[in-house]
Amino acid sequence: GAVVSQHPSRVICKSGTSVKIECRSLDFQATTMFWYRQFPKQSLMLMATSNEGSKATYEQGVEKDKFLINHASLTLSTLTVTSAHPEDSSFYICSVYSGVGYEQYFGPGTRLTVT
Amino acid sequence: RKEVEQDPGPFNVPEGATVAFNCTYSNSASQSFFWYRQDCRKEPKLLMSVYSSGNEDGRFTAQLNRASQYISLLIRDSKLSDSATYLCVVNVGISNFGNEKLTFGTGTRLTIIP
């Protein structure tokens, strides 16, 4: 499957600061990437679909002005959590659509803790 | 009703036993189905896709029943390394760019006991 990296793997920040998370597709060009969030003991929830060269598509209930997504190249998408608050503390995971059988491959995730 | 429902478990099973997980989905128009496994504090990893005719990959067998909107995963001769959370994943709708959006169940936690 596709190799996907994320950076950073873990971040702790103070309330009110912004945090940028990078997602890279290392071995193929990804027109579409997905951003998910997972709270403890809950399932992954799709936040947005990131499309190269155009605006991201956000799921209902996800604030686009708070979670800024930039998919500037075929190998990189970034998610910026602006003015983070403790309730934003979660496991953020990106995925890449493989283009084969609708399978998605996931990055290792970024664990965000807002104090 | 949740879009994808799974028994959360936990399932505590002795090594070498056979274990089965079930999953139901609510959208009858769903076309693609998967089982992922997720280890503690890690990302999900694709275990296998689920095809209409059923499919097998080594000790793992997946079945799909479209009439009942039901998916199953069978693990035979379970190993300690099979301990993980197993996620049932179903496509729901089509994103603007023609790619499928996936909906995840909450997962079934499996622990294999030595």
Short mmCIF file of C-alpha atoms in Angstrom, two decimals:
data_model
loop_
_atom_site.label_atom_id
_atom_site.label_comp_id
_atom_site.label_asym_id
_atom_site.label_seq_id
_atom_site.Cartn_x
_atom_site.Cartn_y
_atom_site.Cartn_z
CA GLY A 1 0.00 0.00 0.00
CA ALA A 2 0.84 3.65 -0.19
CA VAL A 3 3.36 5.09 2.25
CA VAL A 4 2.06 8.11 4.12
CA SER A 5 3.93 10.20 6.67
CA GLN A 6 2.73 12.80 9.12
CA HIS A 7 4.59 15.43 11.05
CA PRO A 8 4.72 16.03 13.93
CA SER A 9 3.74 12.79 15.58
CA ARG A 10 2.92 14.51 18.82
CA VAL A 11 2.42 18.13 19.79
CA ILE A 12 1.54 19.85 23.01
CA CYS A 13 0.51 23.48 22.80
CA LYS A 14 -1.12 26.14 24.86
CA SER A 15 -4.70 27.22 24.37
CA GLY A 16 -5.01 29.91 21.73
CA THR A 17 -2.03 28.92 19.63
CA SER A 18 -2.17 27.45 16.13
CA VAL A 19 -0.73 24.10 15.13
CA LYS A 20 0.15 22.90 11.64
CA ILE A 21 0.15 19.21 10.78
CA GLU A 22 1.73 17.92 7.58
CA CYS A 23 0.67 14.87 5.64
CA ARG A 24 2.90 13.53 2.88
CA SER A 25 2.34 10.81 0.33
CA LEU A 26 5.82 9.38 -0.11
CA ASP A 27 5.51 6.98 -2.99
CA PHE A 28 2.75 8.22 -5.25
CA GLN A 29 0.96 11.37 -6.23
CA ALA A 30 -2.24 11.93 -4.33
CA THR A 31 -4.89 14.09 -5.88
CA THR A 32 -7.06 13.52 -2.86
CA MET A 33 -6.21 13.20 0.79
CA PHE A 34 -8.54 12.89 3.74
CA TRP A 35 -8.30 14.28 7.25
CA TYR A 36 -9.83 12.41 10.18
CA ARG A 37 -10.07 12.99 13.88
CA GLN A 38 -10.35 10.31 16.54
CA PHE A 39 -11.26 10.99 20.16
CA PRO A 40 -10.43 8.35 22.80
CA LYS A 41 -12.52 5.19 22.46
CA GLN A 42 -14.39 6.61 19.50
CA SER A 43 -14.33 5.88 15.82
CA LEU A 44 -12.51 7.89 13.20
CA MET A 45 -14.57 10.83 12.02
CA LEU A 46 -13.95 12.34 8.62
CA MET A 47 -13.28 16.05 8.93
CA ALA A 48 -12.56 17.06 5.37
CA THR A 49 -11.49 15.94 1.93
CA SER A 50 -8.39 17.69 0.70
CA ASN A 51 -8.12 18.18 -3.05
CA GLU A 52 -4.93 19.26 -4.75
CA GLY A 53 -5.18 22.73 -6.19
CA SER A 54 -8.65 23.50 -4.91
CA LYS A 55 -10.55 24.19 -1.72
CA ALA A 56 -11.11 21.39 0.73
CA THR A 57 -14.55 19.94 1.25
CA TYR A 58 -15.55 19.94 4.91
CA GLU A 59 -17.95 17.59 6.63
CA GLN A 60 -21.00 18.95 8.36
CA GLY A 61 -20.16 20.41 11.73
CA VAL A 62 -16.46 20.98 10.99
CA GLU A 63 -15.50 24.65 11.02
CA LYS A 64 -13.50 25.46 7.91
CA ASP A 65 -12.12 28.66 9.43
CA LYS A 66 -10.80 26.76 12.41
CA PHE A 67 -9.34 23.81 10.54
CA LEU A 68 -7.47 25.25 7.58
CA ILE A 69 -6.46 22.78 4.91
CA ASN A 70 -3.95 23.45 2.15
CA HIS A 71 -3.24 20.82 -0.49
CA ALA A 72 -0.61 22.68 -2.47
CA SER A 73 1.05 19.75 -4.21
CA LEU A 74 0.33 16.15 -5.14
CA THR A 75 2.36 14.91 -2.21
CA LEU A 76 1.58 17.33 0.60
CA SER A 77 -1.52 18.41 2.47
CA THR A 78 -1.47 20.46 5.65
CA LEU A 79 -4.05 20.89 8.38
CA THR A 80 -3.77 23.94 10.61
CA VAL A 81 -5.74 23.99 13.83
CA THR A 82 -6.17 27.69 14.52
CA SER A 83 -6.63 29.09 18.02
CA ALA A 84 -6.61 25.61 19.50
CA HIS A 85 -8.58 24.87 22.63
CA PRO A 86 -8.48 21.87 24.98
CA GLU A 87 -11.52 20.34 23.27
CA ASP A 88 -9.46 20.15 20.07
CA SER A 89 -7.13 17.67 21.76
CA SER A 90 -7.40 14.54 19.65
CA PHE A 91 -5.64 12.13 17.32
CA TYR A 92 -5.52 13.64 13.83
CA ILE A 93 -4.93 11.21 11.00
CA CYS A 94 -4.61 11.79 7.29
CA SER A 95 -5.18 9.25 4.59
CA VAL A 96 -4.45 8.90 0.91
CA TYR A 97 -6.86 7.45 -1.58
CA SER A 98 -5.01 4.66 -3.31
CA GLY A 99 -6.89 4.91 -6.59
CA VAL A 100 -7.41 1.15 -6.53
CA GLY A 101 -10.63 -0.32 -5.14
CA TYR A 102 -11.32 2.79 -3.07
CA GLU A 103 -8.87 1.73 -0.38
CA GLN A 104 -7.31 4.39 1.77
CA TYR A 105 -3.93 4.25 3.47
CA PHE A 106 -3.35 6.15 6.65
CA GLY A 107 -0.53 8.21 8.02
CA PRO A 108 0.77 7.41 11.50
CA GLY A 109 -1.30 10.19 13.04
CA THR A 110 -0.60 13.28 15.10
CA ARG A 111 -1.57 13.38 18.73
CA LEU A 112 -2.51 16.93 19.69
CA THR A 113 -2.80 17.98 23.30
CA VAL A 114 -3.95 21.51 24.05
CA THR A 115 -3.35 22.69 27.60
CA ARG B 1 -29.34 4.30 13.90
CA LYS B 2 -25.58 4.51 13.43
CA GLU B 3 -24.32 4.21 9.89
CA VAL B 4 -21.95 1.41 10.86
CA GLU B 5 -22.49 -0.64 14.01
CA GLN B 6 -20.15 -3.08 15.67
CA ASP B 7 -20.11 -4.93 18.94
CA PRO B 8 -17.41 -3.03 20.86
CA GLY B 9 -16.36 -6.11 22.80
CA PRO B 10 -13.96 -6.69 24.36
CA PHE B 11 -13.44 -10.19 23.05
CA ASN B 12 -10.93 -12.13 25.13
CA VAL B 13 -10.05 -15.27 23.24
CA PRO B 14 -7.46 -18.01 23.93
CA GLU B 15 -4.63 -18.37 21.47
CA GLY B 16 -5.49 -20.77 18.68
CA ALA B 17 -9.23 -20.22 18.90
CA THR B 18 -11.50 -18.98 16.14
CA VAL B 19 -13.21 -15.65 16.59
CA ALA B 20 -15.87 -13.91 14.53
CA PHE B 21 -16.85 -10.25 14.36
CA ASN B 22 -20.02 -8.84 12.92
CA CYS B 23 -20.91 -5.45 11.55
CA THR B 24 -24.13 -3.95 10.18
CA TYR B 25 -24.50 -0.90 7.99
CA SER B 26 -27.51 1.28 7.38
CA ASN B 27 -27.02 2.62 3.85
CA SER B 28 -28.25 0.04 1.36
CA ALA B 29 -26.48 1.91 -1.44
CA SER B 30 -23.04 1.24 0.05
CA GLN B 31 -20.73 -0.45 -2.40
CA SER B 32 -17.34 -0.87 -0.79
CA PHE B 33 -16.54 -2.59 2.45
CA PHE B 34 -13.34 -3.09 4.37
CA TRP B 35 -11.89 -4.40 7.58
CA TYR B 36 -9.08 -2.37 9.12
CA ARG B 37 -7.15 -3.15 12.26
CA GLN B 38 -5.96 -0.50 14.65
CA ASP B 39 -3.39 -1.08 17.34
CA CYS B 40 -3.44 1.04 20.47
CA ARG B 41 -2.56 4.67 19.73
CA LYS B 42 -1.67 3.83 16.11
CA GLU B 43 -3.23 4.50 12.74
CA PRO B 44 -5.67 2.06 11.13
CA LYS B 45 -4.16 -0.41 8.69
CA LEU B 46 -6.08 -2.10 5.93
CA LEU B 47 -6.64 -5.76 6.73
CA MET B 48 -8.78 -6.72 3.77
CA SER B 49 -11.45 -5.56 1.42
CA VAL B 50 -14.76 -7.42 1.51
CA TYR B 51 -16.17 -8.70 -1.75
CA SER B 52 -19.68 -9.87 -2.54
CA SER B 53 -18.57 -13.44 -3.03
CA GLY B 54 -16.66 -13.47 0.21
CA ASN B 55 -12.90 -13.62 0.34
CA GLU B 56 -10.15 -15.23 2.30
CA ASP B 57 -6.61 -14.16 3.10
CA GLY B 58 -4.73 -16.75 5.08
CA ARG B 59 -6.40 -17.11 8.47
CA PHE B 60 -8.85 -14.29 7.74
CA THR B 61 -12.19 -14.69 5.99
CA ALA B 62 -14.59 -11.87 5.21
CA GLN B 63 -18.21 -12.25 4.20
CA LEU B 64 -20.78 -9.78 2.92
CA ASN B 65 -24.56 -10.22 3.07
CA ARG B 66 -26.12 -7.38 1.13
CA ALA B 67 -29.70 -8.45 1.85
CA SER B 68 -29.12 -8.18 5.59
CA GLN B 69 -26.57 -5.36 5.26
CA TYR B 70 -24.16 -7.37 7.30
CA ILE B 71 -20.41 -7.93 7.14
CA SER B 72 -18.39 -10.46 9.06
CA LEU B 73 -14.75 -11.23 9.75
CA LEU B 74 -13.55 -14.63 10.86
CA ILE B 75 -10.10 -15.19 12.30
CA ARG B 76 -8.91 -18.78 12.55
CA ASP B 77 -6.04 -20.11 14.66
CA SER B 78 -5.72 -16.76 16.40
CA LYS B 79 -2.26 -15.48 17.33
CA LEU B 80 -1.15 -13.14 20.07
CA SER B 81 -0.30 -10.62 17.36
CA ASP B 82 -3.96 -10.52 16.33
CA SER B 83 -4.75 -8.50 19.46
CA ALA B 84 -6.04 -5.16 18.20
CA THR B 85 -9.21 -3.23 17.51
CA TYR B 86 -10.93 -4.29 14.30
CA LEU B 87 -12.75 -1.57 12.41
CA CYS B 88 -15.60 -2.20 10.03
CA VAL B 89 -15.51 0.40 7.27
CA VAL B 90 -18.17 1.18 4.69
CA ASN B 91 -18.32 3.71 1.89
CA VAL B 92 -20.96 6.39 2.26
CA GLY B 93 -21.61 8.70 -0.60
CA ILE B 94 -19.30 10.10 -3.18
CA SER B 95 -17.12 13.11 -2.56
CA ASN B 96 -17.05 15.98 -5.02
CA PHE B 97 -14.10 14.49 -6.86
CA GLY B 98 -15.60 11.05 -7.34
CA ASN B 99 -13.76 9.39 -4.51
CA GLU B 100 -15.58 7.46 -1.90
CA LYS B 101 -15.95 8.70 1.62
CA LEU B 102 -15.51 6.06 4.28
CA THR B 103 -17.46 5.68 7.50
CA PHE B 104 -15.85 3.78 10.33
CA GLY B 105 -17.48 1.69 12.99
CA THR B 106 -16.32 2.23 16.54
CA GLY B 107 -14.36 -1.00 16.40
CA THR B 108 -14.31 -4.32 18.18
CA ARG B 109 -11.51 -4.83 20.62
CA LEU B 110 -9.85 -8.27 20.52
CA THR B 111 -7.37 -9.61 23.03
CA ILE B 112 -5.74 -12.98 22.44
CA ILE B 113 -4.84 -14.69 25.67
CA PRO B 114 -1.74 -16.93 25.82
#
